[in-house]
Coordinates of C-alpha atoms in Angstrom, one line a residue:
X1027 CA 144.9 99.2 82.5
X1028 CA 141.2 98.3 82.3
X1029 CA 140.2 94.4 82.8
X1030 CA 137.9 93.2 79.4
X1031 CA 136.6 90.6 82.1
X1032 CA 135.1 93.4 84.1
X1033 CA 133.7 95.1 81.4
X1034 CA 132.0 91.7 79.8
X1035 CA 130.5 91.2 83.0
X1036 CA 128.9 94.6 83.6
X1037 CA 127.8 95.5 80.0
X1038 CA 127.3 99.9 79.4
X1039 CA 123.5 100.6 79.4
X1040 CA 122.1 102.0 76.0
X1041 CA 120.4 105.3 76.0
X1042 CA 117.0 103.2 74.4
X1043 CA 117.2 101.9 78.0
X1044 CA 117.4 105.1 79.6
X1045 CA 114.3 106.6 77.6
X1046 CA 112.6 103.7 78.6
X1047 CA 114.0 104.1 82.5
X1048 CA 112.7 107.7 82.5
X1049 CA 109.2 106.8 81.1
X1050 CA 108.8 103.9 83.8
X1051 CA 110.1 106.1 86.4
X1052 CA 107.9 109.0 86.0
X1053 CA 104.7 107.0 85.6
X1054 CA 106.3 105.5 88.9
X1055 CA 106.0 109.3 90.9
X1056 CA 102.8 109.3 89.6
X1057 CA 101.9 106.0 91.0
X1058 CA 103.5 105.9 94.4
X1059 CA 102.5 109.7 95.3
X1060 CA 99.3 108.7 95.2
X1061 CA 100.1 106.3 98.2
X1062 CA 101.9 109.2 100.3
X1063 CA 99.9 112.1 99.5
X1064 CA 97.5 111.1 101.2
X1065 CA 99.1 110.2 104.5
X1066 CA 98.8 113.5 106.0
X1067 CA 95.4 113.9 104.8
X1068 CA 94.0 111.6 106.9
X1069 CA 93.3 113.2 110.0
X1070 CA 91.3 116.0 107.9
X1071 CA 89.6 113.7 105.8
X1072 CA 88.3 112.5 109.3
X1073 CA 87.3 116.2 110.4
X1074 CA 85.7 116.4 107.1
X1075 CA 84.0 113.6 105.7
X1076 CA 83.0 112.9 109.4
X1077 CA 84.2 109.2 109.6
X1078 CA 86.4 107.3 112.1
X1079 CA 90.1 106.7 111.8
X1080 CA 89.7 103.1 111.2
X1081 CA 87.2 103.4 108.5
X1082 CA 88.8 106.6 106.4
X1083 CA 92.1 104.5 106.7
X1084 CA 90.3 102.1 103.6
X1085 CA 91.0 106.0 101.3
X1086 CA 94.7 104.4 101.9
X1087 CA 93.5 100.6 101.9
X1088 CA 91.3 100.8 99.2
X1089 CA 93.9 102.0 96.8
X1090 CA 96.3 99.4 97.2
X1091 CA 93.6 96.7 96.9
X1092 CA 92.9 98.8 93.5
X1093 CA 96.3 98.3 92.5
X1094 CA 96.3 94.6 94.3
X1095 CA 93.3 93.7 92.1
X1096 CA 94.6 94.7 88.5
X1097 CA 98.2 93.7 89.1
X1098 CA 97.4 89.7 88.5
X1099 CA 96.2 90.6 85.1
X1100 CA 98.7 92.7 84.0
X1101 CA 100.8 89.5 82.3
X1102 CA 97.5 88.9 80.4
X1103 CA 96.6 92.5 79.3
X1104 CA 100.2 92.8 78.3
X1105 CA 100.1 90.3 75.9
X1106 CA 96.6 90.9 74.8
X1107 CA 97.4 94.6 73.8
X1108 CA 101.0 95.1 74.2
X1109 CA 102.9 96.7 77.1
X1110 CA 103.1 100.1 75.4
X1111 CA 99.3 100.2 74.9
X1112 CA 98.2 98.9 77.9
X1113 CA 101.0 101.6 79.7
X1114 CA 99.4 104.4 78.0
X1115 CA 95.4 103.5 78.7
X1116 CA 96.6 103.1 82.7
X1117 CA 97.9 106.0 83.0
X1118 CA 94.8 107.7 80.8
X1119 CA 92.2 105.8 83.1
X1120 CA 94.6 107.3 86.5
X1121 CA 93.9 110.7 85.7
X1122 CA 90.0 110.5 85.1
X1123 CA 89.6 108.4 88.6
X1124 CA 92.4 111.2 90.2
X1125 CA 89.5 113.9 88.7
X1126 CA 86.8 111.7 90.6
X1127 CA 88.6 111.3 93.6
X1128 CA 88.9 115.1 93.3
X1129 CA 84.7 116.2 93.6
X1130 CA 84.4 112.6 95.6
X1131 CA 81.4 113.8 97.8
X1132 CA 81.5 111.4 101.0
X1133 CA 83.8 108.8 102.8
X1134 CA 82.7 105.9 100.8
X1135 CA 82.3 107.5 97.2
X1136 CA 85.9 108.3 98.0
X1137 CA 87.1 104.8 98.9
X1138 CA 84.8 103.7 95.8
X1139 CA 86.9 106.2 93.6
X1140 CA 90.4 106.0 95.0
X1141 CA 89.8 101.8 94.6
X1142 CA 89.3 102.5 90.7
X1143 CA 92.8 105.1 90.9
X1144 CA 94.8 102.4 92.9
X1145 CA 93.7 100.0 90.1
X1146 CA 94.7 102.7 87.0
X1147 CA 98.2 103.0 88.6
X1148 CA 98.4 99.4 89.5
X1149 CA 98.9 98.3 86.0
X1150 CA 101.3 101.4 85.3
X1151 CA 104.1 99.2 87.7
X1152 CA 104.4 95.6 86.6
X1153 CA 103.8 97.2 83.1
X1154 CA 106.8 99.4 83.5
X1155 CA 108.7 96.8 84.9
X1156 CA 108.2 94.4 82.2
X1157 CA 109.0 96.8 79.5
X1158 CA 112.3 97.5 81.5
X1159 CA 113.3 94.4 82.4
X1160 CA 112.9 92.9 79.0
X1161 CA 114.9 96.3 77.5
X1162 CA 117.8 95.7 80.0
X1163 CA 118.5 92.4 80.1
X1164 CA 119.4 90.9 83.3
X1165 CA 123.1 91.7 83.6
X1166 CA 121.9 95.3 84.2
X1167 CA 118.7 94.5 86.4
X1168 CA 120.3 96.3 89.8
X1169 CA 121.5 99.5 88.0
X1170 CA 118.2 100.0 85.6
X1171 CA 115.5 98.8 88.6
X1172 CA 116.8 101.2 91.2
X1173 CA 115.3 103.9 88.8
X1174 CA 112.0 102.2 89.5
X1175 CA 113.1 103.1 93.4
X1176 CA 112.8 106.9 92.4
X1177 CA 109.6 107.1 93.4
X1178 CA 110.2 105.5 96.9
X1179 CA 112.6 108.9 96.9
X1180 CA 110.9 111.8 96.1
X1181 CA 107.1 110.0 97.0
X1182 CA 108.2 109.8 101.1
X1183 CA 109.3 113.7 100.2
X1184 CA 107.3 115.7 97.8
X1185 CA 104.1 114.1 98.5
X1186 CA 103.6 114.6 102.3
X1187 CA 105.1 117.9 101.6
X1188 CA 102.6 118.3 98.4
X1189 CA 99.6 117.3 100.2
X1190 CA 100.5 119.3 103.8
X1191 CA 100.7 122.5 101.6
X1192 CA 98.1 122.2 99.8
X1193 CA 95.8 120.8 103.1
X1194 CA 96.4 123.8 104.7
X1195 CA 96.3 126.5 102.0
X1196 CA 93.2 125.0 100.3
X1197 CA 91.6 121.5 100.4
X1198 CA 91.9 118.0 100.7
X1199 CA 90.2 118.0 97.3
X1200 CA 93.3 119.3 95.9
X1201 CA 95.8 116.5 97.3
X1202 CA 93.8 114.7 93.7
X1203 CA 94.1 117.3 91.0
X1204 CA 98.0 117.3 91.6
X1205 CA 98.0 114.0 90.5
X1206 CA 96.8 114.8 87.3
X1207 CA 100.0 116.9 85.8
X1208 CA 101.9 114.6 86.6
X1209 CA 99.8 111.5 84.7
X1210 CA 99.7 114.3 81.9
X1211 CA 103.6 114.3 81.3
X1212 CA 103.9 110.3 81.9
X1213 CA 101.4 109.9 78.8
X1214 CA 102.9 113.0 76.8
X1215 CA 106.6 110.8 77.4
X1216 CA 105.4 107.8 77.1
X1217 CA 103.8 108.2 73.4
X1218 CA 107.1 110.3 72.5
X1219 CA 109.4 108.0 73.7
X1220 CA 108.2 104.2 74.3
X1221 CA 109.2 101.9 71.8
X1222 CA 106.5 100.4 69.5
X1223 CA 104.8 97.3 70.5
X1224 CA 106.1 94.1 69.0
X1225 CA 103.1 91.8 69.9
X1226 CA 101.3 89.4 68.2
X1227 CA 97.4 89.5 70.1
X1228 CA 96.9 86.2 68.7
X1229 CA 99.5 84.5 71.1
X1230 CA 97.7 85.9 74.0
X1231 CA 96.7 83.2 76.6
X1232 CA 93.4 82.7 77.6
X1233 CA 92.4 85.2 80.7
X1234 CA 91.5 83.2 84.1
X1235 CA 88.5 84.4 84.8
X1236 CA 88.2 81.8 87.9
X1237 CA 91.0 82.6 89.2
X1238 CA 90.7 86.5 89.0
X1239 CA 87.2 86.2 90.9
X1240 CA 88.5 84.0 93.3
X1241 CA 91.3 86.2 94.3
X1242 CA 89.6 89.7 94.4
X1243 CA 87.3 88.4 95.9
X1244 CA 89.6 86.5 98.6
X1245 CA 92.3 89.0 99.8
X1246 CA 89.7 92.2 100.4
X1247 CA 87.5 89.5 102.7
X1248 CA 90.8 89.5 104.9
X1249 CA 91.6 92.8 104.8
X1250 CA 87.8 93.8 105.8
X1251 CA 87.6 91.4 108.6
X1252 CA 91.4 92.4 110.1
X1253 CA 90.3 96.0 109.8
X1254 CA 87.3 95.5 111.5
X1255 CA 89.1 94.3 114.6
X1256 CA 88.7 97.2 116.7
X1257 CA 84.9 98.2 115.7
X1258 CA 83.9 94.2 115.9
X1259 CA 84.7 93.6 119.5
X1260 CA 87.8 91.5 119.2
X1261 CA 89.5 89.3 116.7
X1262 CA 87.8 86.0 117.4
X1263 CA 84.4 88.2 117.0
X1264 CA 81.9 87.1 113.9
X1265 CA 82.1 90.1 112.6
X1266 CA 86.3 89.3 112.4
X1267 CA 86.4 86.0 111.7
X1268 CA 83.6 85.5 109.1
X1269 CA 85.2 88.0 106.3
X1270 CA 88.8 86.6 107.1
X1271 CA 88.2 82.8 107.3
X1272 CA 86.2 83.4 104.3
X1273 CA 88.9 85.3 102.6
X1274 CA 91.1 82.6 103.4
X1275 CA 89.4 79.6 102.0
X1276 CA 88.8 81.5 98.5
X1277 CA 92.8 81.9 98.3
X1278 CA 93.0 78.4 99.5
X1279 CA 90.7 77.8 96.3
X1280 CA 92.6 80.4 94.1
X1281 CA 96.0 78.8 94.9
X1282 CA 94.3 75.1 93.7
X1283 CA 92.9 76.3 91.0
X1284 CA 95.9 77.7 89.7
X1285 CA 98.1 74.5 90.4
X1286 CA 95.5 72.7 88.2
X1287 CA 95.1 75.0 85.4
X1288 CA 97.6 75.5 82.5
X1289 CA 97.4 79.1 81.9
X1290 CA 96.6 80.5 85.8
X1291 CA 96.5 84.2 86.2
X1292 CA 99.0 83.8 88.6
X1293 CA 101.9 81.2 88.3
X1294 CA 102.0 79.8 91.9
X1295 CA 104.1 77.1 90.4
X1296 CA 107.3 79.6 90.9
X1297 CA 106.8 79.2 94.6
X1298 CA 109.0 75.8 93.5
X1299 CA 111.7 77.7 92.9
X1300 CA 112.7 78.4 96.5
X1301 CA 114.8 81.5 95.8
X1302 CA 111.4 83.1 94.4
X1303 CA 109.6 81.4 97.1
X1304 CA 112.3 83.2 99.3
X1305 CA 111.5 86.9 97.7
X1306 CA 108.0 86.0 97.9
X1307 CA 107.3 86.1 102.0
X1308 CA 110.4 88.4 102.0
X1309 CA 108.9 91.1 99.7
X1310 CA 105.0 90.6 101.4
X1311 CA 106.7 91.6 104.8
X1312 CA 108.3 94.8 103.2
X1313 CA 105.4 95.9 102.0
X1314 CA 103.8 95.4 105.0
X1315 CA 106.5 97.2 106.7
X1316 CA 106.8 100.0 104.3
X1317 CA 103.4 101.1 103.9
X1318 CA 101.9 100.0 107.1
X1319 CA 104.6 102.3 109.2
X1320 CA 103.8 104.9 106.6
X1321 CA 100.9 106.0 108.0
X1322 CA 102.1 106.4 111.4
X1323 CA 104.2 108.8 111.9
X1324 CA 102.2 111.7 110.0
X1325 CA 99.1 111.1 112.6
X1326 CA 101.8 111.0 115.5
X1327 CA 103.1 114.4 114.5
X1328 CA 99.6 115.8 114.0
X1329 CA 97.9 114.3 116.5
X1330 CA 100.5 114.2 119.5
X1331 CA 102.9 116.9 118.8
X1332 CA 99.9 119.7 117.4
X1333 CA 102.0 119.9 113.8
X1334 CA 99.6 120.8 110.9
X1335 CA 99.1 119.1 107.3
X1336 CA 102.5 121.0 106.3
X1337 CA 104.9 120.3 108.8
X1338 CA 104.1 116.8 109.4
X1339 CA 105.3 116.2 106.2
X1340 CA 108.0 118.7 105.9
X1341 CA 109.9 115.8 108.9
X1342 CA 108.9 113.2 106.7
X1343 CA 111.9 114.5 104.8
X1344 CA 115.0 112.7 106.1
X1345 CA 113.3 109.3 105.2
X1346 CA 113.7 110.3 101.6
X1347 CA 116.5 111.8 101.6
X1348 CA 118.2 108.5 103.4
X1349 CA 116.7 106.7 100.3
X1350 CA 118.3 109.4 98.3
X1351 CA 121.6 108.6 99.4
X1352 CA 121.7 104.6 99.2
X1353 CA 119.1 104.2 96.5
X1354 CA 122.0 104.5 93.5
X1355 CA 124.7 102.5 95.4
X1356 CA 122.3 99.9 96.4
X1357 CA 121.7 99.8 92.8
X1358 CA 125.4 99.5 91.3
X1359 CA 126.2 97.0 94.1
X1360 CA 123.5 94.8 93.3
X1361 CA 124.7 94.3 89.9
X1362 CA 128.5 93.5 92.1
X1363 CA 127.5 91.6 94.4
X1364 CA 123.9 90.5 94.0
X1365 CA 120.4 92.0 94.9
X1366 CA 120.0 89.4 97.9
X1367 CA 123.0 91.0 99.9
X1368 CA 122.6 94.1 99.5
X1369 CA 118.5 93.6 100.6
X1370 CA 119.4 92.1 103.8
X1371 CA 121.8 94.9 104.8
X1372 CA 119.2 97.3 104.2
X1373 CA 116.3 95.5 105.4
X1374 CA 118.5 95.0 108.4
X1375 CA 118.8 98.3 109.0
X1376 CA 115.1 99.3 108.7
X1377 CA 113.9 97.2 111.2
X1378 CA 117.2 98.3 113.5
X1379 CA 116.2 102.1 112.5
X1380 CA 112.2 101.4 113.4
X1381 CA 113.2 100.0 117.2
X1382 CA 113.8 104.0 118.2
X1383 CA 110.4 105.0 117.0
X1384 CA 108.8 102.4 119.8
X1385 CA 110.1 105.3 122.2
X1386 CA 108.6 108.1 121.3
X1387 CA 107.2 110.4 123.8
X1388 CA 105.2 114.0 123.5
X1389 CA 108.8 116.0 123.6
X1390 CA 111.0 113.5 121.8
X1391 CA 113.7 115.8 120.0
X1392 CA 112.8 116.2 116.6
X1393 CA 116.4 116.0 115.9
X1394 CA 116.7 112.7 117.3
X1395 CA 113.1 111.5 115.0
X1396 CA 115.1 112.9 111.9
X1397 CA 118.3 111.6 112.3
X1398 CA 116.3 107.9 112.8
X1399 CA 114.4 108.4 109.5
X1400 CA 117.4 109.1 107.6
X1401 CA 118.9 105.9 108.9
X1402 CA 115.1 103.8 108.1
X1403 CA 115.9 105.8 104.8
X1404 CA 118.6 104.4 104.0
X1405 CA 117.6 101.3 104.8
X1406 CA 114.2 101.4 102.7
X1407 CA 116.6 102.3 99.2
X1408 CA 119.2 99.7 99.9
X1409 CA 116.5 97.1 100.7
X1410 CA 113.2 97.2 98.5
X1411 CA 114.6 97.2 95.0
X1412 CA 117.5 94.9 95.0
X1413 CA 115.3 92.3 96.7
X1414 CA 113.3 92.8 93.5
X1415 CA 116.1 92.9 91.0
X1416 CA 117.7 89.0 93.3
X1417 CA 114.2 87.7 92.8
X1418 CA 114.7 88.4 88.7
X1419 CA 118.2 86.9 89.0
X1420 CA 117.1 83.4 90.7
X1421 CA 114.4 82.7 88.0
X1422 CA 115.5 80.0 86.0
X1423 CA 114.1 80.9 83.0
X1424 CA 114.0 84.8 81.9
X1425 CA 111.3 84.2 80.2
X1426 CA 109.2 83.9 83.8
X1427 CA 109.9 87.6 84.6
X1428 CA 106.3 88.4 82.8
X1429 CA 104.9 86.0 85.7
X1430 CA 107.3 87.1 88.4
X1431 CA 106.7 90.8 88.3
X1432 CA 102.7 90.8 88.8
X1433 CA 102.9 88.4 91.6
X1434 CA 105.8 90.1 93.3
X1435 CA 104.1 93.3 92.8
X1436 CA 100.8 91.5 94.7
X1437 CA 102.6 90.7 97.3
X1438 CA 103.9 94.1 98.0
X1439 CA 100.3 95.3 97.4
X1440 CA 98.7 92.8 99.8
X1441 CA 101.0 92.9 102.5
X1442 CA 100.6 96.4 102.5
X1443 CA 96.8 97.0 102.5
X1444 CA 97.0 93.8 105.6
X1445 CA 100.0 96.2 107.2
X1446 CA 97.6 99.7 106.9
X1447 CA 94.4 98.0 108.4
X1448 CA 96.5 95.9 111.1
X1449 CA 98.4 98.8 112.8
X1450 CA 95.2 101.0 112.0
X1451 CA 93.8 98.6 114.3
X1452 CA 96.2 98.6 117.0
X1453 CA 97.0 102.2 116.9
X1454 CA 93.0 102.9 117.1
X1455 CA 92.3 100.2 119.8
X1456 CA 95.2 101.7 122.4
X1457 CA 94.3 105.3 121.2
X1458 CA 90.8 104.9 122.6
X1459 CA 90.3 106.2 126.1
X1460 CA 93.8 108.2 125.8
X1461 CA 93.9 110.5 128.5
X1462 CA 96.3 112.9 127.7
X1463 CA 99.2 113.2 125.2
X1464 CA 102.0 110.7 127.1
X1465 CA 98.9 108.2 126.6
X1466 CA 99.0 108.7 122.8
X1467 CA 102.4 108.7 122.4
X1468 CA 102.3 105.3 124.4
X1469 CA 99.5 103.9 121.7
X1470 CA 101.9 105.0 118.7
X1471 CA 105.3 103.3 120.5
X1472 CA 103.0 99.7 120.9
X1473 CA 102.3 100.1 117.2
X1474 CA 105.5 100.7 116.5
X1475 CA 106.6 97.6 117.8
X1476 CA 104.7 95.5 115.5
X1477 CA 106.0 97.2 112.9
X1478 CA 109.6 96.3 114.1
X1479 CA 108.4 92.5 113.9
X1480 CA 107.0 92.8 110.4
X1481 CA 110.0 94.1 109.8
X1482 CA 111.9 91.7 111.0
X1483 CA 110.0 89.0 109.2
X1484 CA 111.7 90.3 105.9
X1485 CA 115.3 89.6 106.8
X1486 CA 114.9 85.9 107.2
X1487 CA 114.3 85.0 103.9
X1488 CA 116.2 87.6 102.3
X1489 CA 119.2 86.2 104.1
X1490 CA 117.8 82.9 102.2
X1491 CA 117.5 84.6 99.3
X1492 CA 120.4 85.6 99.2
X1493 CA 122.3 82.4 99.3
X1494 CA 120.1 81.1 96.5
X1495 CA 121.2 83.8 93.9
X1496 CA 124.9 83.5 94.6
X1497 CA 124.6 79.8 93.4
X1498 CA 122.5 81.3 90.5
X1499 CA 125.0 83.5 89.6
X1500 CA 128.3 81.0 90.4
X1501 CA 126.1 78.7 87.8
X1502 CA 125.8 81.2 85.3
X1503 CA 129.1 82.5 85.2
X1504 CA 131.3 81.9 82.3
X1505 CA 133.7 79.7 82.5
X1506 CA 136.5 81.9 81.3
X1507 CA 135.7 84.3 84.3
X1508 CA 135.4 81.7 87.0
X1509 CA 139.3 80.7 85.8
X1510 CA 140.2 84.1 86.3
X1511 CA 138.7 84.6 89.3
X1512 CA 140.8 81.7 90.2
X1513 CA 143.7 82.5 88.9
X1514 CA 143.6 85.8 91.1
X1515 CA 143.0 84.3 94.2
X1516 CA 146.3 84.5 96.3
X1517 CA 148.0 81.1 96.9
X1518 CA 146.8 79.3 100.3
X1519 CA 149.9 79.9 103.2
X1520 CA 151.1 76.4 104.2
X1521 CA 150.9 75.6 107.8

């Protein structure tokens, strides 16, 4: 016999949602292989374009700054045009820069281009996001956002995969134009199938044109003095410490600015809220995590074990696969149990899974690489999205979800582009005056060590985190079910 209380409490999901799940998810693909893609592309693009590691690493920098930069604004532009509208022009604007990117004819025309393609795709996430969140209501945030977690499935896979084929059959030029069917069928679904904007341009508030300058301006000044380590002569060199201390003060001022202003382009007053707070520094370390490791392990296959394009990202495979696998359940428990606990189990496990890939040597089985992968996997789909979906749940209004996503979504961006051009740096600064291949494979287990402490830095405050939305969820709880919950408990054995 079926329990009413259990069905109350995890409501069906409509097919409207699903159409809407499907639409998000594909402009997702889109999105994210954009990011991987380009991963085992890296070390041509070097042979090619005739630029150093550490510079052609801003082709992956620069795009997530693109998306870093547009992703504060996507609240505004929403309610300025509508989420539907705005979707669609993203997506039409991603394909036209993916078409630059394409015939891009030098290193920096490249970065120029793929900046203006990070920032297309940019708005295509907190956009989807919003538009899903809103149609599933947040009873049914776990099971409808791990479809957002599709792409952090099949991007690990198809696009190192994609872009190693088509490396080594034809160009790098062509690791762009296969980003353009895909953009195609997101805007072909999206005008079949998104619903209708319900907006009123009127009620838009007034766009923060301070606070936009101040922090795109701020947060590439960082990134371009931490990359800059290595070529500068140090980290306390000027060429270092002028760009990031001046980076630093215009957040300082950005963060003032919006504590003072009553429509800020980003609500730093959520920071109050501890359990955002929480997700916050939690959710800048995964990103960090996630797509700073990214880009190691395709140079360590191609650069110390001889693999080409292809087959560096054919054993990229068992990291998506181990997303795959936990990427549903992680999903359906954190609608059981809460997003925050099932984060910290899997963000547990990617920084456990990450320790083994400090030990790599020039002959390490490629068994053993691919059974650890699967594992980091695993841990990657159980840990990114529900962190996401307990953030949602710990708001105390829902209404704050239109501010929570971009900034969440900036945070992932920003700790990213600082995890790329920090273990850039410390990967190119060991690999320098490598002698032989034992030597490399030394520089890549050092890097992989910092990446084991960024992510570490995640699980701290998930583990906060997750405290925090139990009481939200114990406070929200009907009454009637608490009593039953109660009632069920077994009676307590006298002594």
């Amino acid at each position: 016999m079926s329990n009413p209380s259990s069905t109350s409490a995890r409501p069906p999901i409509e097919r409207h949602v699903w159409l809407v799940a499907a639409v998000v998810g594909m402009g997702s693909v889109m999105s994210i292989l954009a990011v991987t893609i380009v991963n085992v592309a890296l070390e041509s693009l070097t042979t090619e374009l005739q630029s150093p590691l550490d510079e052609i690493q801003w082709v992956a920098t620069g795009y997530l700054l693109g998306m870093g930069a547009v992703i504060p604004v996507s609240a505004w532009i929403s309610s300025r045009f509508g989420a539907r509208r705005a979707y669609l022009a993203s997506i039409a604007l991603f394909v036209g820069a993916s078409l630059l990117c394409a015939v891009a004819w030098s290193a920096p025309s490249l970065i120029a281009f793929r900046v203006v393609q990070g920032a297309a795709g940019g708005l295509t996430l907190p956009l989807g996001q919003m538009m899903l969140a809103h149609a599933a209501g947040p009873q049914r945030l776990g099971r409808v956002m791990s479809v957002i977690g599709v792409p952090m499935i099949i991007g690990p896979m198809l696009g190192p995969i994609v872009g190693g084929l088509l490396i080594d059959q034809l160009s790098w030029h062509w690791i762009f134009v296969i980003n353009i069917p895909f953009g195609i069928a997101s805007l072909v679904m999206g005008l079949k199938l998104l619903p209708r904007d319900d907006h009123d341009a009127a009620d838009a508030e007034r766009l923060d044109v301070v606070g936009l300058l101040l922090l795109c301006a701020g947060v590439p000044l960082v990134i371009y003095g931490l990359s800059r380590t290595s070529s500068a002569g140090g980290f306390l060199s000027p060429g270092v410490l002028v760009p990031t201390i001046a980076g630093l003060a215009l957040i300082a001022l950005f963060v003032r600015h919006a504590l003072r202003r009553d429509e800020p382009l980003l609500d730093v007053r959520l920071m109050r809220q501890r359990g955002f707070a929480a997700a916050s520094v939690a959710t800048f370390a995964s990103g960090a995590a996630l797509y700073g490791a990214m880009l190691l392990l395709p140079l360590y296959f191609q650069g110390v074990r001889g693999e080409d394009a292809l087959h560096a990202g054919l054993l990229l495979v068992p990291q998506g696969l181990g997303s795959a696998v936990s990427m549903g359940i992680a999903g359906r428990l954190a609608d059981r149990v809460g997003g925050g606990r099932v984060a910290v189990v899997g963000l547990t496990a990617m920084t456990i899974a990450t320790i083994p890939l400090a030990f790599l040597t020039a002959e390490t089985s490629y068994w053993l690489i691919s059974a650890v992968l699967f594992v980091r996997g695993m841990g990657l789909g159980g840990g990114v999205m529900p962190l996401m979906a307990a953030s949602f749940a710990t708001l105390r209004d829902p209404s704050d979800i239109a501010h929570a996503t971009p900034q969440l979504n900036v945070l992932q961006r920003i700790g990213g582009s600082v995890g790329t051009a920090i273990l850039t740096v410390v990967l190119t600064s060991r690999l320098t005056g490598a002698a032989d291949l034992d030597a490399a494979a030394a520089a890549f287990d050092h890097t992989y060590w910092w990446a084991v402490g960024v992510s570490a830095l995640a699980v701290l405050p998930a583990l906060y985190l997750a405290r925090v939305e139990q009481r939200t969820r114990a406070a929200r709880r009907p009454p009637r079910l608490v009593e039953e919950a109660q009632a069920e408990e077994p009676p307590a054995v006298a002594a």
